[in-house]
Tab-separated table of C-alpha atoms in Angstrom:
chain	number	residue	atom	x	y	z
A	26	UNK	CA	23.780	8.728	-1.668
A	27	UNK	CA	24.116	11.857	-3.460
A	28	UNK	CA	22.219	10.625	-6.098
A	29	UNK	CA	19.214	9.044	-4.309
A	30	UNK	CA	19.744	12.313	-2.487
A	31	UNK	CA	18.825	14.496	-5.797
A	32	UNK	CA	16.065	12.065	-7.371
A	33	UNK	CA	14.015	11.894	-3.664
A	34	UNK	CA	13.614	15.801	-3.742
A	35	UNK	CA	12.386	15.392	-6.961
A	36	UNK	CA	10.358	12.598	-6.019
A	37	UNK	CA	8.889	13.784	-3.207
A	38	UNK	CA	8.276	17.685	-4.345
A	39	UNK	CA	6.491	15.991	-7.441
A	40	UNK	CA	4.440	14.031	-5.081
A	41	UNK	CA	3.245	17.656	-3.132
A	42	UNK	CA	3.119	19.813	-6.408
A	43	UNK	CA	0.347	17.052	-8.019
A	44	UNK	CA	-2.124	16.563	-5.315
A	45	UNK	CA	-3.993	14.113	-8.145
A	46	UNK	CA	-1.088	11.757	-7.411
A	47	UNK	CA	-2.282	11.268	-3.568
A	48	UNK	CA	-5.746	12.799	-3.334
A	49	UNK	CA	-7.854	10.031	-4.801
A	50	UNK	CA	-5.533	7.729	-2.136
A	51	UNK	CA	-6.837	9.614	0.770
A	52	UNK	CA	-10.203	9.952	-0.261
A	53	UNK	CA	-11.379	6.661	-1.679
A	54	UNK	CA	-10.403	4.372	0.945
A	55	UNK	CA	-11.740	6.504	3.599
A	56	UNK	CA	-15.389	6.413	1.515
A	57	UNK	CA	-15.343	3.035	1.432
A	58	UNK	CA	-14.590	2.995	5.087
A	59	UNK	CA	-17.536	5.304	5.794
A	60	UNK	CA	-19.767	2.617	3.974
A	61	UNK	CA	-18.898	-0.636	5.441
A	62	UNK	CA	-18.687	0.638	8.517
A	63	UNK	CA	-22.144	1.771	8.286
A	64	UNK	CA	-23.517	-1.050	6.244
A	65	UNK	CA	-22.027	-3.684	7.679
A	66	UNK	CA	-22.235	-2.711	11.255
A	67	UNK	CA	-24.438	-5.843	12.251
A	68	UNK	CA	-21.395	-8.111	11.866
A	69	UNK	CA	-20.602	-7.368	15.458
A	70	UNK	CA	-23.475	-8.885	16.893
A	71	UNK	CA	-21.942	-12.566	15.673
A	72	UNK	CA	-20.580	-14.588	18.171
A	73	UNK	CA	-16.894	-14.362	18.406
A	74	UNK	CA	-16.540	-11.138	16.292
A	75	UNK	CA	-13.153	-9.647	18.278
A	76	UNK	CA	-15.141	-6.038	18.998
A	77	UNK	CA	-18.246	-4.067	19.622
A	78	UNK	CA	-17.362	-1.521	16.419
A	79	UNK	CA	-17.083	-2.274	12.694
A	80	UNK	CA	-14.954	1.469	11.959
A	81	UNK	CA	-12.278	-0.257	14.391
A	82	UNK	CA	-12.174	-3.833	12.782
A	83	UNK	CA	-12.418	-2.003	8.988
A	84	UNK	CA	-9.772	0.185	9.193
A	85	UNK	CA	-7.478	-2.505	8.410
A	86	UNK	CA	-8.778	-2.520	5.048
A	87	UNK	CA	-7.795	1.394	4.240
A	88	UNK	CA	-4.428	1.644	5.015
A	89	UNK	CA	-4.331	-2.020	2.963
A	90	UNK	CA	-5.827	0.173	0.201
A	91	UNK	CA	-3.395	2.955	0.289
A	92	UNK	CA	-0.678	1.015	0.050
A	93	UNK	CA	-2.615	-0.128	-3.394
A	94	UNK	CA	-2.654	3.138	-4.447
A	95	UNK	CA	1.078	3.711	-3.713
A	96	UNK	CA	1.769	1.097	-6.235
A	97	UNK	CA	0.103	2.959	-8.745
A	98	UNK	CA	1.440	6.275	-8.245
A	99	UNK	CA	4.958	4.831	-8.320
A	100	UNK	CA	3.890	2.735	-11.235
A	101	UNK	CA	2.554	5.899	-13.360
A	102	UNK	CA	5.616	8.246	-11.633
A	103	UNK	CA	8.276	6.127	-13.558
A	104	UNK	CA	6.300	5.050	-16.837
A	105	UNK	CA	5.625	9.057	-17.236
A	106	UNK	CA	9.198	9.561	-17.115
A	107	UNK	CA	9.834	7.046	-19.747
A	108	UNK	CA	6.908	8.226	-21.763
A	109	UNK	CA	8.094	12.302	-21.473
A	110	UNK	CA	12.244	11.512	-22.090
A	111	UNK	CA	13.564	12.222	-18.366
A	112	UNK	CA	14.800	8.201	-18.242
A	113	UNK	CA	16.229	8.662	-21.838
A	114	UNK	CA	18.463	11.681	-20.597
A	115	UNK	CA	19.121	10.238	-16.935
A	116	UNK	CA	20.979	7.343	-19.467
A	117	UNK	CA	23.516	10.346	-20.251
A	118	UNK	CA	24.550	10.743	-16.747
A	119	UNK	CA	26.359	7.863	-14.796
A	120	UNK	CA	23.301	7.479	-12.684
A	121	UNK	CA	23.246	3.994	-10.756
A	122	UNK	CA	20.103	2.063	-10.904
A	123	UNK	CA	19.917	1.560	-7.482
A	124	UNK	CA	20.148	5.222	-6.907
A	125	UNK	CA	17.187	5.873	-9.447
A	126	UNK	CA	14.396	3.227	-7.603
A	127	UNK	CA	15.710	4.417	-4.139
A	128	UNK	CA	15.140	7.899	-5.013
A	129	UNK	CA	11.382	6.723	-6.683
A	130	UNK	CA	10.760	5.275	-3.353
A	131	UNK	CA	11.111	8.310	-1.679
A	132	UNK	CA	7.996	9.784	-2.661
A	133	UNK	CA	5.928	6.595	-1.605
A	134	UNK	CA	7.291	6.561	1.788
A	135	UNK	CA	5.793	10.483	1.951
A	136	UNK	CA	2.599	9.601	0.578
A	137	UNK	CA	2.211	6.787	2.901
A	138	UNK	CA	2.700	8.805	6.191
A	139	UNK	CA	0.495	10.832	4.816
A	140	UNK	CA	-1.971	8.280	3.939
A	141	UNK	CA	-1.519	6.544	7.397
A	142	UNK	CA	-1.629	9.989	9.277
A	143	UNK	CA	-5.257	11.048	7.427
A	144	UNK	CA	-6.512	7.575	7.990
A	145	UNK	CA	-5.830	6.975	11.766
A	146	UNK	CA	-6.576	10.995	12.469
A	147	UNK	CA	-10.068	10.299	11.107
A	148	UNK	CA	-10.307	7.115	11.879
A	149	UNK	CA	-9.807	7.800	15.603
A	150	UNK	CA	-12.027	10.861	15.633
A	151	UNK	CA	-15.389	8.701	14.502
A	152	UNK	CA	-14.877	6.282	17.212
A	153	UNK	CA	-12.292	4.255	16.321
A	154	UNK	CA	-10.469	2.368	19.047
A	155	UNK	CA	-6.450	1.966	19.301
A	156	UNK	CA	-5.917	-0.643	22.121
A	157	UNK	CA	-2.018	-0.228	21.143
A	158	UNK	CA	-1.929	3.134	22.603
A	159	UNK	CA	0.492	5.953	21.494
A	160	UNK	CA	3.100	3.534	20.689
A	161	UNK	CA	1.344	1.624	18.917
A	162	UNK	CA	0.676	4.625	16.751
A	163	UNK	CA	3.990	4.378	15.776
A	164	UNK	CA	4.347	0.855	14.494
A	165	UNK	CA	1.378	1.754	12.431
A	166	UNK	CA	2.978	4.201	10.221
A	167	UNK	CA	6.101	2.018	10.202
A	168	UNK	CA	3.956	-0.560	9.247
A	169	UNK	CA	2.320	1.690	6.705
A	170	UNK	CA	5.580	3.405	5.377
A	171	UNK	CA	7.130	-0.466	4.957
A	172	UNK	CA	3.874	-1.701	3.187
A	173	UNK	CA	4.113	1.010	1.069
A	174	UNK	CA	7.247	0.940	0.294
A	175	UNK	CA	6.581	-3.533	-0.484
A	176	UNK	CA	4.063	-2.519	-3.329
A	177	UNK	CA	5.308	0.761	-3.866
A	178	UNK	CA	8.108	-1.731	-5.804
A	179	UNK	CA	5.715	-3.450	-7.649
A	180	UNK	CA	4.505	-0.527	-9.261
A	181	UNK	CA	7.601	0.532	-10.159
A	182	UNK	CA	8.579	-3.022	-11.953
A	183	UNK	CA	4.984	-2.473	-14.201
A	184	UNK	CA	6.012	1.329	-14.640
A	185	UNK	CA	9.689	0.229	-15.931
A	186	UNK	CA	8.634	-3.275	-17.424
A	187	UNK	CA	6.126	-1.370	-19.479
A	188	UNK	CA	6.799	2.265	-19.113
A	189	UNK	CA	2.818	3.087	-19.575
A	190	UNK	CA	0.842	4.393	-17.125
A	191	UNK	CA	-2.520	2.593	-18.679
A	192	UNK	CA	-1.122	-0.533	-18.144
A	193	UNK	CA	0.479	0.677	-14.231
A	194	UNK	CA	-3.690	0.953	-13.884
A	195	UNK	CA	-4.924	-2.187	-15.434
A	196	UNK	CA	-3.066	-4.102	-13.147
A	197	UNK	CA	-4.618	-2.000	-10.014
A	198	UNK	CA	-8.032	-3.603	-10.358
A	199	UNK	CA	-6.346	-6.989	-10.180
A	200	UNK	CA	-4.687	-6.496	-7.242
A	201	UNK	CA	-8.164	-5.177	-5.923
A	202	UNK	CA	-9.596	-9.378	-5.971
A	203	UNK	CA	-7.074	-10.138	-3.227
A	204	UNK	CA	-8.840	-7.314	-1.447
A	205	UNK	CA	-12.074	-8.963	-1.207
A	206	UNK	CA	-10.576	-12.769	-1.292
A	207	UNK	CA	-9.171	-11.778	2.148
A	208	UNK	CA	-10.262	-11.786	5.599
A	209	UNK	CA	-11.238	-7.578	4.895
A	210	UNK	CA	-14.525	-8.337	5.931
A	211	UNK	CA	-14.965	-11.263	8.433
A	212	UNK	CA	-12.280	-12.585	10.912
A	213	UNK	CA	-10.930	-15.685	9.032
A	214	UNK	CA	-12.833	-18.018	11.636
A	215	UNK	CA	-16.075	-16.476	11.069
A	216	UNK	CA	-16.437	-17.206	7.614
A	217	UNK	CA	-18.644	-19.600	7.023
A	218	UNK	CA	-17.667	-20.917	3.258
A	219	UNK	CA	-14.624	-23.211	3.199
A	220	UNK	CA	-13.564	-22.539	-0.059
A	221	UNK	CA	-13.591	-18.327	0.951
A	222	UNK	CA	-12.007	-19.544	4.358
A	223	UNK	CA	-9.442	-21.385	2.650
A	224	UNK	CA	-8.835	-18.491	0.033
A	225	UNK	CA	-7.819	-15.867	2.842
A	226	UNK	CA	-5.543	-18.061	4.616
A	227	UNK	CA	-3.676	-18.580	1.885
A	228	UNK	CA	-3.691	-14.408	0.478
A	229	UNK	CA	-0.563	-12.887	1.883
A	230	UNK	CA	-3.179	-9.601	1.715
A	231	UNK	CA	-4.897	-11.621	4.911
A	232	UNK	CA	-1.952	-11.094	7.054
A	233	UNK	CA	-1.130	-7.526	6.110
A	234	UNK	CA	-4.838	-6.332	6.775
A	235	UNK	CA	-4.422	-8.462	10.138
A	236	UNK	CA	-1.740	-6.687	11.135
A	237	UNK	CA	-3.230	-3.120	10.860
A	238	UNK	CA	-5.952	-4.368	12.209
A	239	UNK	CA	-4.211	-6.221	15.424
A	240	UNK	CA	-2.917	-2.679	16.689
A	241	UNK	CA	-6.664	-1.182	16.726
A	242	UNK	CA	-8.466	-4.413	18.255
A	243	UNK	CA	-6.470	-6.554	20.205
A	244	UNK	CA	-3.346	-3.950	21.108
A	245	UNK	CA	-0.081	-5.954	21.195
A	246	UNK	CA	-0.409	-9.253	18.912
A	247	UNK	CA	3.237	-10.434	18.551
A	248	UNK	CA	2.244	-13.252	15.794
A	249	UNK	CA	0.074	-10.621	13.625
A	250	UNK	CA	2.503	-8.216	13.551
A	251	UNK	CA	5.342	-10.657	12.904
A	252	UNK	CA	3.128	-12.086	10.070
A	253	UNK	CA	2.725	-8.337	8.497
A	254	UNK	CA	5.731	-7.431	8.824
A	255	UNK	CA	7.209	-11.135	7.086
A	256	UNK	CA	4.613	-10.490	4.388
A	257	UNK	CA	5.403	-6.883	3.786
A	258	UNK	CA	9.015	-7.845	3.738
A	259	UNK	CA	8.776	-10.699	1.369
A	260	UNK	CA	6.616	-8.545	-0.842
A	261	UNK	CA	9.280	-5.765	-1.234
A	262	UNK	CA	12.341	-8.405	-2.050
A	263	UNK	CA	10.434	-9.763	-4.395
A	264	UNK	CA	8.922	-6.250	-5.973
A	265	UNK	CA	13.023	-5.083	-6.071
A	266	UNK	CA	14.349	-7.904	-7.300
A	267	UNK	CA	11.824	-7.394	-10.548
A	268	UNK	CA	12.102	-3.678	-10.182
A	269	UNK	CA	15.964	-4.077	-10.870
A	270	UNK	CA	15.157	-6.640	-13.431
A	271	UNK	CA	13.021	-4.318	-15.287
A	272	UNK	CA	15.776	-1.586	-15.025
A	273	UNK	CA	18.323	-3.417	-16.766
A	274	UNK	CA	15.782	-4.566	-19.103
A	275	UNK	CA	14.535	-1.081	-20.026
A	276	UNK	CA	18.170	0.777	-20.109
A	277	UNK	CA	19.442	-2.151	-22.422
A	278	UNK	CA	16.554	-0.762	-24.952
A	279	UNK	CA	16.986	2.813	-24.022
């Protein structure tokens, strides 16, 4: 604990002193928020669409976005220290592996609250409805922190696999095509082309937007949040289990 203790300060004061790590998180998703919203405001007028404003069913989509962006900031956190010499001289200390992704981790979790906290703070002062109420305002950053936290794993299994930051950001815009082959844009049962149906019922991203988006539209939906929270969860073993693979991996070269 001690040593996770050490590596999140460093984590997380890195994270504050380099606003370019978090910045572009905040901003771009919130643009592209501004622009659907706008531009596809007309959706609501279909029958069936689950409410009267687009900013309340999109917002969904940025906080699924942010946690995108935590994956590359952990990605490019790690693969810098690999590329600058820190990981070579951690190998001199009887640091645990464990101890060093835990720590990582740490400064994801901060830049998702803060992510979550900008989103729903702006989100909610254009006109954005949360039928969860204040509570629900919890489970949204828990839900944020925890996605985070799922792909904030990811990154760093690229970051250590690799230990580049281009290559942490070539696999960003792949991750982006489960973004738009998911139900982002249309409630599942309003899309009108099977094949696109069938593709975001099968994207775990589906379910994560879902969730995020249950708490705004329909309050207190056990089975989307259940869903989330399963996905988000599965996400994050499986992101560890290669994170720790990677680790070995890279301090067996090192």
């Amino acid at each position: 604990m001690n040593q996770v203790a050490h590596l999140a300060q460093r984590s997380i004061t890195r994270t504050l002193r380099q606003p370019i790590l978090f910045v572009p998180s905040l901003i771009f998703p919130l643009f592209l928020l501004a622009v659907n919203a706008s531009g596809l405001d007309a959706a609501t007028s279909l029958p069936g669409f689950p409410t009267d404003s687009y900013l309340t069913f999109a917002i969904g989509l940025t906080f699924m976005q942010g946690g995108l962006f935590e994956m590359m900031g952990a990605g490019q956190s790690i693969a810098g220290d690999i590329q600058h010499g820190f990981f070579s001289r951690l190998q001199l200390t009887p640091l645990r592996g464990s101890s060093l992704i835990a720590g990582q981790l740490a400064g994801v979790t901060l830049q998702g609250l803060i992510q979550a906290v900008t989103y729903a703070a702006i989100a909610l002062a254009f006109g954005a409805h949360l039928e969860a109420g204040p509570l629900g305002i919890l489970v949204l950053f828990v839900l944020s922190a925890f996605v985070g936290l799922a792909f904030g794993s990811i990154g760093l299994a690229v970051g250590l696999r690799t230990g580049n930051g281009e290559a942490v950001q070539g696999v960003f815009p792949l991750m982006f095509v489960f973004l738009f082959l998911s139900s982002a844009a249309l409630p599942r049962d309003l899309i009108q082309a099977d094949w696109f149906q069938t593709a975001a019922t099968i994207n775990p991203v589906s379910y994560l937007i879902e969730g995020f988006r249950s708490l705004f539209v329909t309050g207190w939906d056990g089975e989307a949040l259940a869903l989330a929270f399963g996905v988000a969860a599965a996400v994050f073993v499986l992101g560890m289990a290669a994170a720790s693979a990677a680790l070995r991996t890279r301090m067996e070269r090192t």
